[in-house]
Structure formats: C-alpha cells, structure tokens
CSV table of C-alpha atoms in Angstrom, one decimal:
chain,number,residue,atom,x,y,z
A,23,MET,CA,94.9,89.2,109.9
A,24,SER,CA,97.9,90.0,108.1
A,25,PHE,CA,98.0,92.4,105.3
A,26,TRP,CA,99.3,89.8,103.0
A,27,GLU,CA,96.7,86.4,104.3
A,28,SER,CA,95.6,85.2,101.3
A,29,GLY,CA,96.7,87.7,98.8
A,30,LYS,CA,97.9,86.5,95.0
A,31,ARG,CA,101.7,86.3,94.8
A,32,ILE,CA,103.1,87.5,92.0
A,33,MET,CA,106.5,86.9,91.4
A,34,GLY,CA,106.8,85.8,95.0
A,35,LYS,CA,105.9,88.8,96.2
A,36,PRO,CA,102.7,91.1,97.9
A,37,THR,CA,101.4,93.8,95.7
A,38,ILE,CA,100.5,97.0,97.0
A,39,GLY,CA,98.3,99.9,94.9
A,40,ILE,CA,99.2,103.5,95.3
A,41,ASP,CA,97.3,106.4,94.4
A,42,ILE,CA,99.9,109.6,94.8
A,43,GLY,CA,96.9,112.3,94.5
A,44,THR,CA,96.8,116.3,94.4
A,45,ALA,CA,95.0,116.3,97.7
A,46,ASN,CA,96.1,112.2,99.5
A,47,ILE,CA,97.8,109.3,98.9
A,48,SER,CA,96.1,106.5,98.9
A,49,ILE,CA,97.9,103.0,99.5
A,50,TYR,CA,96.1,99.2,99.5
A,51,SER,CA,97.0,96.0,99.6
A,52,ASP,CA,96.4,93.2,97.3
A,53,THR,CA,94.0,91.7,99.9
A,54,GLU,CA,91.7,95.6,99.4
A,55,GLN,CA,93.0,96.4,102.8
A,56,MET,CA,93.9,100.4,103.3
A,57,ILE,CA,97.6,100.6,104.7
A,58,PHE,CA,97.7,104.6,104.3
A,59,HIS,CA,95.8,107.4,103.8
A,60,GLU,CA,97.1,110.8,104.2
A,61,PRO,CA,97.3,114.5,103.1
A,62,THR,CA,100.2,114.5,100.1
A,63,VAL,CA,101.5,117.2,102.6
A,64,LEU,CA,104.9,117.3,104.3
A,65,ALA,CA,106.0,120.4,107.1
A,66,TYR,CA,109.6,121.5,106.3
A,67,ASP,CA,112.3,123.1,108.4
A,68,THR,CA,114.1,125.2,105.8
A,69,LYS,CA,116.8,125.8,108.2
A,70,LYS,CA,117.6,122.6,109.7
A,71,ASN,CA,116.9,121.0,106.1
A,72,LYS,CA,114.9,118.8,107.4
A,73,VAL,CA,111.1,117.3,107.2
A,74,LEU,CA,109.2,117.5,110.2
A,75,GLU,CA,105.7,116.1,109.8
A,76,ILE,CA,103.9,114.4,106.4
A,77,GLY,CA,100.1,114.1,106.1
A,78,HIS,CA,97.5,114.9,109.2
A,79,GLU,CA,99.6,116.3,111.1
A,80,ALA,CA,102.0,118.3,108.6
A,81,LYS,CA,98.2,119.8,107.3
A,82,ASP,CA,97.4,120.7,110.6
A,83,LEU,CA,100.2,122.8,111.0
A,84,ALA,CA,99.2,125.1,107.9
A,85,GLU,CA,99.5,128.9,108.4
A,86,LYS,CA,100.3,128.0,112.5
A,87,THR,CA,104.3,127.8,111.7
A,88,PRO,CA,107.0,130.3,112.0
A,89,GLY,CA,108.3,131.2,108.9
A,90,SER,CA,111.2,128.8,109.1
A,91,ILE,CA,108.8,126.2,108.5
A,92,ALA,CA,107.0,125.5,105.1
A,93,VAL,CA,104.0,123.5,104.8
A,94,ILE,CA,104.4,122.2,101.1
A,95,SER,CA,102.0,120.4,98.6
A,96,PRO,CA,104.1,119.1,96.1
A,97,LEU,CA,101.5,117.9,93.6
A,98,GLN,CA,99.4,120.4,91.5
A,99,GLY,CA,96.9,119.5,89.2
A,100,GLY,CA,97.7,115.6,89.7
A,101,ILE,CA,101.6,116.4,88.4
A,102,ILE,CA,105.1,116.9,90.7
A,103,VAL,CA,105.5,120.3,90.6
A,104,ASP,CA,108.2,119.8,93.3
A,105,PHE,CA,110.4,117.1,93.0
A,106,ASP,CA,112.7,116.8,95.9
A,107,MET,CA,109.8,117.6,98.3
A,108,THR,CA,107.9,114.8,96.5
A,109,LEU,CA,110.8,112.4,97.1
A,110,ARG,CA,111.3,113.6,100.9
A,111,LEU,CA,107.3,113.2,101.2
A,112,ILE,CA,107.3,109.5,99.5
A,113,LYS,CA,110.7,108.3,102.0
A,114,LYS,CA,108.4,109.1,104.9
A,115,VAL,CA,105.9,107.3,103.4
A,116,GLU,CA,107.0,104.4,102.5
A,117,SER,CA,108.6,104.4,106.5
A,118,ARG,CA,105.0,104.1,107.4
A,119,VAL,CA,104.2,101.2,105.5
A,120,SER,CA,107.4,99.6,106.5
A,121,ALA,CA,106.4,100.0,109.9
A,122,THR,CA,102.5,98.7,109.5
A,123,THR,CA,103.4,96.1,107.0
A,124,GLY,CA,106.7,94.7,107.7
A,125,LYS,CA,108.3,95.3,104.2
A,126,ARG,CA,109.5,97.8,102.2
A,127,PHE,CA,108.9,99.1,99.0
A,128,LYS,CA,111.6,96.8,97.2
A,129,GLN,CA,110.1,93.7,99.0
A,130,MET,CA,106.8,94.3,97.0
A,131,ASN,CA,105.4,94.9,93.5
A,132,LEU,CA,104.1,98.6,93.4
A,133,VAL,CA,101.3,99.5,90.7
A,134,VAL,CA,101.2,103.2,91.0
A,135,SER,CA,97.7,105.1,89.1
A,136,LEU,CA,98.8,108.2,86.5
A,137,LEU,CA,96.4,110.3,84.8
A,138,PRO,CA,95.3,109.5,81.3
A,139,GLY,CA,97.7,110.7,78.9
A,140,ALA,CA,100.4,111.3,81.6
A,141,THR,CA,103.9,112.7,79.9
A,142,ASN,CA,107.1,111.0,79.8
A,143,ILE,CA,108.2,113.9,82.3
A,144,GLU,CA,105.9,113.0,84.6
A,145,ARG,CA,106.0,109.2,84.3
A,146,GLN,CA,109.7,109.3,84.3
A,147,ALA,CA,109.6,111.7,87.7
A,148,ILE,CA,107.4,109.2,89.5
A,149,GLY,CA,109.7,106.3,88.3
A,150,ASP,CA,113.1,107.7,89.3
A,151,ILE,CA,111.7,108.6,92.7
A,152,LEU,CA,110.5,105.0,93.4
A,153,PHE,CA,113.4,103.5,91.9
A,154,SER,CA,115.9,105.4,93.9
A,155,LEU,CA,113.9,103.7,97.1
A,156,GLY,CA,115.1,100.3,95.9
A,157,VAL,CA,111.8,99.3,93.8
A,158,ARG,CA,112.2,96.9,91.6
A,159,SER,CA,108.8,95.7,90.6
A,160,LEU,CA,106.7,98.8,89.2
A,161,TYR,CA,103.9,99.2,87.2
A,162,PHE,CA,101.5,102.2,85.6
A,163,ILE,CA,98.2,101.8,85.5
A,164,GLU,CA,95.8,104.8,84.0
A,165,GLY,CA,93.9,106.0,86.9
A,166,SER,CA,90.7,106.2,85.2
A,167,LEU,CA,90.8,102.3,84.3
A,168,ALA,CA,92.2,101.8,88.1
A,169,ALA,CA,88.8,103.6,89.5
A,170,THR,CA,87.0,101.6,86.8
A,171,ILE,CA,88.6,98.4,88.8
A,172,GLY,CA,88.0,100.1,92.1
A,173,ALA,CA,84.0,101.1,91.4
A,174,GLY,CA,83.5,97.5,91.1
A,175,LEU,CA,82.7,97.6,87.2
A,176,PRO,CA,82.7,94.9,84.9
A,177,PHE,CA,85.6,96.8,83.1
A,178,GLU,CA,87.4,93.7,81.3
A,179,LYS,CA,83.6,93.5,79.1
A,180,PRO,CA,83.3,94.9,75.9
A,181,MET,CA,80.8,97.1,77.0
A,182,ALA,CA,80.8,101.1,78.1
A,183,ASN,CA,81.9,101.7,81.7
A,184,VAL,CA,81.9,105.7,81.8
A,185,VAL,CA,83.9,106.7,85.1
A,186,VAL,CA,84.2,110.6,86.0
A,187,ASP,CA,87.3,111.0,88.5
A,188,ILE,CA,86.6,113.9,90.4
A,189,GLY,CA,89.7,115.3,92.3
A,190,ALA,CA,91.5,118.1,94.0
A,191,GLY,CA,93.8,118.7,91.7
A,192,LYS,CA,91.9,117.3,88.0
A,193,ILE,CA,88.7,116.0,86.5
A,194,THR,CA,89.0,113.4,84.5
A,195,THR,CA,86.2,111.2,82.5
A,196,SER,CA,87.0,107.9,80.7
A,197,LEU,CA,85.4,105.5,78.7
A,198,VAL,CA,86.9,101.9,79.7
A,199,SER,CA,86.0,99.0,77.6
A,200,TYR,CA,87.3,95.6,77.2
A,201,GLY,CA,90.1,96.1,79.8
A,202,GLY,CA,91.4,99.3,78.5
A,203,ILE,CA,90.7,103.3,77.7
A,204,VAL,CA,88.7,104.1,74.9
A,205,THR,CA,88.6,107.8,75.2
A,206,SER,CA,89.4,110.1,77.9
A,207,ALA,CA,89.1,113.6,78.9
A,208,THR,CA,91.0,115.9,81.4
A,209,VAL,CA,91.0,119.1,83.0
A,210,ARG,CA,93.4,120.1,85.4
A,211,LYS,CA,91.3,122.5,87.3
A,212,ALA,CA,89.3,120.3,90.1
A,213,GLY,CA,88.3,120.9,93.9
A,214,ASN,CA,91.4,122.7,94.7
A,215,GLU,CA,90.9,125.6,92.6
A,216,LEU,CA,87.1,125.7,94.0
A,217,ASP,CA,89.2,126.2,97.3
A,218,ARG,CA,90.7,129.4,96.1
A,219,GLU,CA,87.6,130.8,94.8
A,220,ILE,CA,86.1,130.5,98.3
A,221,ALA,CA,88.9,132.1,99.9
A,222,GLN,CA,89.3,134.9,97.1
A,223,LEU,CA,85.8,135.7,97.4
A,224,VAL,CA,85.8,136.0,101.2
A,225,ARG,CA,88.8,138.1,101.2
A,226,ASN,CA,87.6,139.9,98.1
A,227,LYS,CA,84.3,141.0,99.6
A,228,TYR,CA,84.5,141.1,103.0
A,229,ASN,CA,88.5,141.9,103.8
A,230,VAL,CA,88.6,137.8,105.9
A,231,LEU,CA,91.6,136.1,105.1
A,232,ILE,CA,91.0,132.5,105.2
A,233,GLY,CA,93.2,129.3,104.3
A,234,LEU,CA,92.9,126.8,102.4
A,235,GLU,CA,91.8,124.4,104.6
A,236,SER,CA,89.3,126.8,105.8
A,237,ALA,CA,88.0,127.2,102.3
A,238,GLU,CA,87.6,123.4,101.9
A,239,LYS,CA,85.4,123.0,104.8
A,240,VAL,CA,83.3,125.7,103.4
A,241,LYS,CA,83.0,123.9,100.2
A,242,TRP,CA,81.8,120.5,102.0
A,243,GLN,CA,78.8,122.6,103.1
A,244,LEU,CA,77.8,124.1,99.7
A,245,ARG,CA,75.4,122.5,97.0
A,246,CYS,CA,75.2,122.4,93.4
A,247,ASP,CA,71.9,124.8,93.2
A,248,MET,CA,71.8,127.6,95.9
A,249,HIS,CA,70.7,130.7,94.0
A,250,ASN,CA,67.8,130.8,96.1
A,251,ASP,CA,69.6,129.8,99.0
A,252,SER,CA,69.4,131.7,102.3
A,253,GLU,CA,71.4,129.6,104.4
A,254,MET,CA,74.3,131.1,106.3
A,255,ILE,CA,78.0,129.8,106.5
A,256,GLU,CA,80.1,130.6,109.8
A,257,ILE,CA,83.7,131.3,108.6
A,258,GLU,CA,86.5,131.9,111.0
A,259,GLY,CA,89.5,133.9,109.8
A,260,ARG,CA,91.9,137.3,110.0
A,261,ASP,CA,90.0,140.7,109.6
A,262,LEU,CA,92.3,142.6,107.3
A,263,VAL,CA,92.1,146.2,108.0
A,264,THR,CA,92.3,145.5,112.2
A,265,GLY,CA,94.2,142.4,112.2
A,266,PHE,CA,92.4,140.8,114.5
A,267,PRO,CA,90.4,136.8,114.7
A,268,ILE,CA,86.6,137.6,113.3
A,269,THR,CA,83.8,135.2,112.8
A,270,ILE,CA,81.5,136.4,109.9
A,271,GLU,CA,78.3,134.7,108.3
A,272,VAL,CA,78.3,134.6,104.5
A,273,ALA,CA,75.1,133.1,102.5
A,274,SER,CA,75.9,130.1,100.7
A,275,SER,CA,74.3,131.5,97.6
A,276,GLU,CA,77.3,133.6,97.5
A,277,PHE,CA,79.6,131.0,96.5
A,278,GLN,CA,77.1,129.8,94.0
A,279,ALA,CA,79.4,131.5,90.7
A,280,GLY,CA,82.3,129.4,92.4
A,281,VAL,CA,80.2,126.5,92.1
A,282,ASP,CA,79.2,127.0,88.6
A,283,GLU,CA,82.6,127.5,87.3
A,284,PHE,CA,83.5,124.1,88.8
A,285,LEU,CA,80.1,122.3,87.7
A,286,ASN,CA,81.1,123.6,83.9
A,287,ARG,CA,84.7,122.1,84.2
A,288,VAL,CA,82.6,118.7,85.2
A,289,LEU,CA,80.4,119.0,82.4
A,290,SER,CA,83.0,119.6,80.0
A,291,VAL,CA,85.1,116.6,80.4
A,292,VAL,CA,81.9,114.5,80.3
A,293,GLN,CA,80.8,115.9,77.3
A,294,THR,CA,84.0,115.6,75.6
A,295,THR,CA,84.5,111.6,76.3
A,296,LEU,CA,80.3,110.8,75.2
A,297,GLU,CA,81.0,113.1,72.1
A,298,ASN,CA,84.1,111.1,71.5
A,299,SER,CA,82.5,107.5,71.9
A,300,PRO,CA,82.4,104.7,69.4
A,301,PRO,CA,78.3,105.0,68.2
A,302,GLU,CA,78.3,101.6,69.1
A,303,LEU,CA,78.7,102.1,72.6
A,304,SER,CA,76.1,104.6,72.8
A,305,GLY,CA,73.4,102.2,74.0
A,306,ASN,CA,75.2,100.7,77.0
A,307,ILE,CA,76.2,104.4,78.1
A,308,ARG,CA,72.3,105.4,78.2
A,309,ALA,CA,71.5,102.0,80.0
A,310,SER,CA,74.5,102.0,82.6
A,311,GLY,CA,74.9,105.4,82.9
A,312,LEU,CA,78.3,107.4,84.7
A,313,THR,CA,80.1,106.5,87.4
A,314,LEU,CA,81.5,109.4,89.5
A,315,THR,CA,84.8,108.7,92.2
A,316,GLY,CA,87.0,110.9,93.9
A,317,GLY,CA,86.5,113.2,96.8
A,318,GLY,CA,84.6,115.8,94.6
A,319,ALA,CA,81.6,112.9,93.9
A,320,LEU,CA,80.6,114.0,96.9
A,321,LEU,CA,79.4,117.5,96.7
A,322,SER,CA,76.1,117.8,97.5
A,323,GLY,CA,73.4,117.5,94.5
A,324,LEU,CA,76.0,117.0,91.8
A,325,SER,CA,74.2,113.5,90.5
A,326,GLU,CA,71.4,115.0,89.8
A,327,TRP,CA,73.1,118.1,88.4
A,328,LEU,CA,75.1,116.0,86.2
A,329,ASN,CA,71.6,113.5,85.4
A,330,SER,CA,69.8,116.8,84.2
A,331,LYS,CA,72.3,118.0,81.8
A,332,VAL,CA,73.1,114.5,80.2
A,333,SER,CA,70.1,112.4,80.7
A,334,VAL,CA,71.9,109.4,81.6
A,335,PRO,CA,72.1,107.6,85.3
A,336,ILE,CA,74.4,108.8,87.5
A,337,HIS,CA,75.7,106.7,90.1
A,338,VAL,CA,78.6,107.6,92.9
A,339,SER,CA,80.7,105.0,93.7
A,340,LYS,CA,80.6,103.1,97.1
A,341,ALA,CA,83.9,104.3,98.1
A,342,PRO,CA,84.7,107.4,96.0
A,343,PHE,CA,87.9,108.4,98.0
A,344,GLU,CA,89.3,105.1,97.6
A,345,ALA,CA,88.3,103.9,94.3
A,346,VAL,CA,91.5,104.3,92.1
A,347,ALA,CA,94.1,103.2,94.9
A,348,LEU,CA,92.0,100.2,95.7
A,349,GLY,CA,91.7,99.5,92.2
A,350,THR,CA,95.3,99.8,91.2
A,351,SER,CA,96.2,97.4,94.5
A,352,MET,CA,93.9,94.6,92.4
A,353,ALA,CA,94.9,95.4,89.1
A,354,MET,CA,98.1,92.5,89.3
A,355,GLN,CA,95.5,90.3,89.7
A,356,HIS,CA,94.2,91.3,86.3
A,357,ILE,CA,97.2,91.8,84.4
A,358,ASP,CA,96.0,89.4,81.4
A,359,ARG,CA,93.1,91.5,80.9
A,360,LEU,CA,94.1,95.2,81.3
A,361,ILE,CA,95.2,96.9,78.2
A,362,ASN,CA,96.6,100.5,80.2
A,363,ILE,CA,98.7,98.8,82.4
A,364,GLU,CA,103.0,98.9,81.8
A,365,LYS,CA,105.8,97.5,83.5
A,366,VAL,CA,108.4,100.1,84.0
A,367,THR,CA,112.0,99.6,84.1
A,368,PRO,CA,114.8,102.1,85.6
A,369,ARG,CA,116.4,104.5,82.9
C-alpha cells in the first residue's frame, strides 16, 4: 500500500509527523505508517567535513572509529545543542524519507512535536532547519498532546488525560483535556542520564570502561525494585588498569541507587502535574489514571512502582516508543479540535 493511500489531504498535500527526540527520530505518514525510526546520531569525518552515516549505522560506530571520525548526538535533554550537525542529520533523514515515499519535505505538510514550554530559541532552531530545506507548510504541536493522540486517548473530550512521556532526554507529565494541555511539568534528565550513571558506577567501582551503548543494554536488564536481587549481569568493557578487554559480572542490586534517582525524577513530575490539576478533574484522574509513553515506559516494574506511589491506575501505551510521532502525524486530522498546535512561518 502507498504511504499516502487514503490519507487526508490538507492543502492538497500529504502530511507527516516528526518526533525529533534525544535518542531517536521517528516519522509517520498521515495513514499511520512508520516511515523512519532511527537513532538521532550521525558519524562525521572531521577531516573531510562529511557525514558518513546516520541512525543505526552511525550508532554502531560509537567508540569503534579513528579519532578523525566523531559519532555525534546533536540533541541533549530534548533540545538542539549542535545546530550544524542537526541540520546535516535532518538533510540525510529527508533523503531517506524521499527515497521511501517519493516526496521531499517541501512537498508535504510537516507537523513537528516540541517540548511543552519550549523556548522561542528552541522553536526557531527547528523552524530554521526545516525552512532551509524548502519546507512551506510547517506546524508545531506540543509533544504531550501528540502522545495523547497517539496513545488513543479521548484528547478532545472535557475530561482528564494524564500522559507521562519518559524519553531519553526528558520526562514530561501533562494533563490534557478538551484538545489542549491544562498543566505540565518537565525534567530534562531521563533515560540517558541513567545510562551515564550506570557507566560511571562500573568505572568507579570496577575500573572498567564501558560505552553508553553498553550501559543502555544493562539498563534494559534492570527492574525498579532490586534491593534484594542477587541476579548477576554480564558486562563487557576495557580494564582501565591493564588496558585489555574484560568481562565482569555485577549484581543488579548495585545499580539500585541510579534507578532510584531515575524513579524519583519520574515521580517528581507526576506529583507536580497532579498537584496543579484543577480539582474538577480529580475524579477523572482517579478513574482513568495515568498513561505511560516513551521508551522509559518499558522499564520493568515501572507501572507497578508508580501505582504504589500515586494510587491511581497506570497504563502503558500499546506502542510507547512511537506514541508521539504517531500522534503528531494524526494531528492535522483533528486540527479544529486542538489548542496546542500552531502554524509556523519563516522569520
């Protein structure tokens, strides 16, 4: 089936939804088909001033390349920290999308998700990049609203939809009602911060150097409550004393402190949002609970742990990784019922 078959046309153009996350870039068509989902990473040859790889191929090169080749993650905490590298990355992404769909960005409506409360500078950075590629139809939508749509929640009704979006660079909790965000809270330390804490513990305690990709693999073997856990995790790295490759075994419980910090960050934004929620919606929240989206939603035991802290039902979205991008691609179909979406024009 064509990516555009049966899709609703806005101004005669198909629409794609783009979620430019710290860890991954996800793009969906307006027919709810995934077009692109790869790491927000590029491999860059500093001598030749050339992008060699992007996405999975670039991530696989991390810590395996000569000094002249840098593997770069141009977003941190959900914001662009390297404008030039982000521009180069998005250009390559557009080429991939064009090869898949037969259309350039300028031939489509683009709906891009942003953090709630994103600054004008952050908005301008994304806009400048896309307008430089000839984009003529660009909309911004707040990511939590997009996640609510993508998770299949009744965002347009005057009732409480609380979404907890746990990504690599940020954790955001938002209360969505009647097509808009009522209140929201964000912390810009999330899954990537836990990866760094895992790598730091292994280095400090065992004199073993591991990369962030290896630390991420360890993370997905952890659970929320490991205080009495005797399970051993095998970790490969480099011995900082001998310089040789080494494999060690570490008890999962040794990572509990880092996991606890991560959990406390999640709880903090949830509590802030619930405390700032209108009392008229409290009954809705107690009945409908919270919906978890983002990759961090898949941390083992998270929904049970969070339920024990806030005493409301906890649900995990059917496709937590894709909820924001999927909702972003669907937004134009509901534009008349959305508050937190805006058309963007070049400066």
